[in-house]
Amino acid sequence: MYYKPLFFFFLINWAFISGSQAENIIWQLGENNNSAKEFALAPNEYKRFLEKDFGYEDRYFLIGLSQLNQDFPYILPGPADSWGGTGPTSGWRTHDVNILFGLGKVPQNEKWTLVLDLVDNHQAQTLVKVTVNHKSKTFRLGKNGSAESLLGNTSQANESILELGLMSDDLNEGGNMVTVSVLEGSWIIFDHIKLEGPQRTQLLSHDKVFIRQVSAADYQTTNQGQQYQPLLVDVEHLKERPELKVLLDGKQIFAAQLDTGRYIYEALMPAVSKSKKSKYKVVVDGKVEQEGVVLRNKQKQQTLAGYVDTKIGTAHSRWMIAPGPWMPFSMVKISPDNQNMGWQAGYQPTFESVGTFSHIHEWTMGGLGLMPVNGTLKTKIGDERDNNSGYRSAVDKSTERAPIGRYEVLLTDYDIKAEMTATTRASFSRYTFPQDKDGRVMIDMHIHAEYDYQLVDVEINKVSDYRIEGRSHQISPRPHVWSNDADQDYVVNFVIEFDRPIKNVGGWINEEVKSGAANIKGKNLKDAGMFVEFETSDQPVVQVRTGISLVSIANASENLKTEITDPFGWSFEAVENNQIAVWNSYFDRIKIQTNDRNEKIRFYNNMYRSICSRNTWNDVNGEWMSADGVKQRLKNPEHRVLGCDAFWNTFWNLNQFWNLVVPEWSSRWVNSQLAMYDANGWLAKGPAGMKYIPVMVAEHEIPLIVGAYQMGIRDFDTEKAFEAVNKMQTTPAQPVAGGFAGNRDLLPYLQYSYVPSDKGRFSNTLEYAYDDWTVGQFAKSLGKEKEYQIYNNRGSWWKNAIDKETGYARLRDSEGKFESPFDPFHSGKNHHYVEGNAWQLTYFVPQDVKGLADYIGKDRFLERLEWGFNASEHWRYNAPNDQYWDFPVVQGNQQSMHFAFLFNWVDKPWLTQKWSRSIIDRYYGSGQANAYLGDEDQGQMSAWFIMAALGLFQTDGGCSVEPVYEIGSPMFEEIEINLGNRYGRGDKFIISAINASRKNVYVQQATLNGKPLQSFKFSAKELLNGGSLVLEMGPTPNKNWGVEQ
């Protein structure tokens, strides 16, 4: 690395002349030599960019400590580069390089310049964003460069020099960060990067820690009945295990020992009622690392909802994840859409624009976009990469806020502030227009969803000067939804109310604009919508309330009246506060003890996604539309009909989280499935919009039902439930109500006791056998001995898929022959092994892990599994380009999500502790891009995180007659689970993990309700009755604890 040497923290300057102006280089990375040879991966190992862990938000290069040839890549991929992770299903993958540096007192009223000298860039019009602290600038690069530069030959390179001017106020005394990103286009190659500034600059060196920032929080917290305003100490651990203390006005208020990684400590300053300046010191191992003055003020009370930022995890995400004010399992999911139609459409944070704010973000469904605009009328949303196309607008990203309860952003092309909040079935928006132009609101029926749809029949009416009503019959026809078996056919009914009179109205049908039209009507359309205009010169604020329904306009109106109009009127803040209160009622069910704000953010964001991402589809009066288009009505007002993508492998995440934390929603999910069974005679594996979408394989809604029952959630018709699950496992799959239901390969499975590779998808053997086992457990609990024997036997058919010689689930045909030659990673990948390979699917025996280990050999079982974790850890347990079958352990997809907990069952519980923590640390971040590296899948990744962070898991999905909890490695020293006496449970269960930290991941000893616990597992009843689990944690394994004798 090429940086200026430090003596007594002062810079020894190296100046050189450029033109007539002297340059003072504060620090420089790389030589000015039209080459990147001194950087990591140079000259041509660009394909190892992800393998070497580059590009993530949590990675950084620290001036004065990091090594250029190891820690800073010569190249930064753009979203167009597949080797950077972008793929047809993996979404836009953008990457960052972050440079950290510390400054002493910053000279005032001075100018600074950050210079990026690029050897080359691949594509013309590549868009590079450079940020220093909170100041950003984008650069549109010029002509195409040479592909040879990628390989180290720069003879035809196209050099670019990017400069970002800075003032003293843009830099901090203490920690600073530079971030370089490629937002659009392809790769760039670095020559050198430097910061120029005044000679009086003091560049700091760093030893054990790097303090990013110290600041007063904008909130107050309560601790042991006292009010505090946290002093936020944002610090990176560098080496050893230093002790950090915080002094306030000479008194110690905080102490912690750093393990590894980044912390944002909440050091508690006593709350004040009026402004007060205080002096703070951050002391590390007895040495003052940073000191300064902090202004303390009275602040709002922080709740757990305040730690949630709904932008987290939205990069390269599916349609079903976006920033926005979403209620638990809500119908309305109003959010900013800024991408084009197609896979992973919706919101991508690197696109700094908004096309519309649409109301529905369900898999295979979308609709009703609202967008405030002004100026020239345009009726198309426009292209994601061209803010001048259509009525979309650029946004000021610094104004974007997405906490629980609201979303807001400034639309810079129109100078309009857009804010929105919501209830379960209704939304509330507030638009602040500039007063020199009339305001216009676009009401668009054809928005850019993940699955395109046709407008079968549209009608929109202005019914008064304050109200619009309409309906949009939409269909995504087969084969565009899933395979060639289902249509997604639904009607979005809506009402829209304004608090200001409509001045003008008009609309459009396809390309035809209908100015002045108060009625827009048509069939078989491509595009349709209405626009309404308002006088905003005197009063710039226009408020909008909407209600939607899949049943009728009348129901949409009732939804709006019941959820917003009657209780909240035109108070935006009242609706927002209601949402915050609802979310806090759930977050309060798990309280974690940690002084790290970042861990609270990560935990409660994952909890939020576990509850928000799926959808309610009945109206407030209980009415809903069944798959055959018939209006149904729920009899119990507590019930819901609930839709989602699929239940594929939710037994390793959502099921067990819901059963533990929100059991009333588990009940609603079960009763929703039974409502579909009542209406059309089948359960549904993919009930998006309450349709029979045959997404994925097997009938894993069955473990959802069985697991709920076994965990004591039994307020449903259990006989009907057994009748339904029995039908799913005995009746051939068939078309149902415009969709498809059942197991496609059931007939060959029943004929051969496995699914032959020439008769169907081979790995269905394993998935069907697991479902069979759960039905058997359900039968046993219900006293149905005959059915138990049948299904328990079928639950062991997994053995028919395993070749004992190789120890793999090896392709086998209808003559009983195993495929030869056979490769566990390549043979049948992603087809016969659904979204996986034979190596992974071999471990799909959650109902009998010990039996599997015995069958293939315990040593082989363990050796392969541990090899898989070692091979996958440096890839962050993710598969670039969604090639799940090319890697052994892939947390970014469902097939591997139980792997870490398998070690418990084969006498190596310390490896469960080690590897479950490794996944938490490596796969899960807290940024927009690194929160989830794979497909989050409507809460599945998030729910796994919550269970693993609690140190609890149920490999069999909690479906056994006597379910157990398996112990992992709790993240926090104390966790309080509020059971709330729900479903006959106790009051609370407390997990104490004494000495838990990022290094202390191993269980040393345990007690359950005051009694020694030697087993890695304990009865779920012990938890549900209330009580305590006390674990002593340490940095090295206790290989005697948890081993079954």
XYZ file of N, CA and C in Angstrom, residues 87 265 553 587 987 1028 1038:
21
model
N -27.155 -12.247 -12.053
C -27.617 -13.348 -12.879
C -29.095 -13.232 -13.145
N -21.976 0.814 20.000
C -22.355 0.723 21.410
C -23.294 1.861 21.805
N -65.729 -3.378 -4.747
C -65.487 -1.969 -4.424
C -66.106 -1.644 -3.074
N -42.755 -7.149 18.706
C -41.335 -7.094 19.067
C -41.133 -7.293 20.568
N -45.821 -17.798 31.348
C -45.670 -16.346 31.202
C -44.477 -15.991 30.317
N -36.569 -21.285 32.574
C -35.286 -20.702 32.198
C -34.304 -21.771 31.737
N -16.464 -27.415 24.726
C -16.515 -28.469 25.730
C -17.066 -29.698 25.013
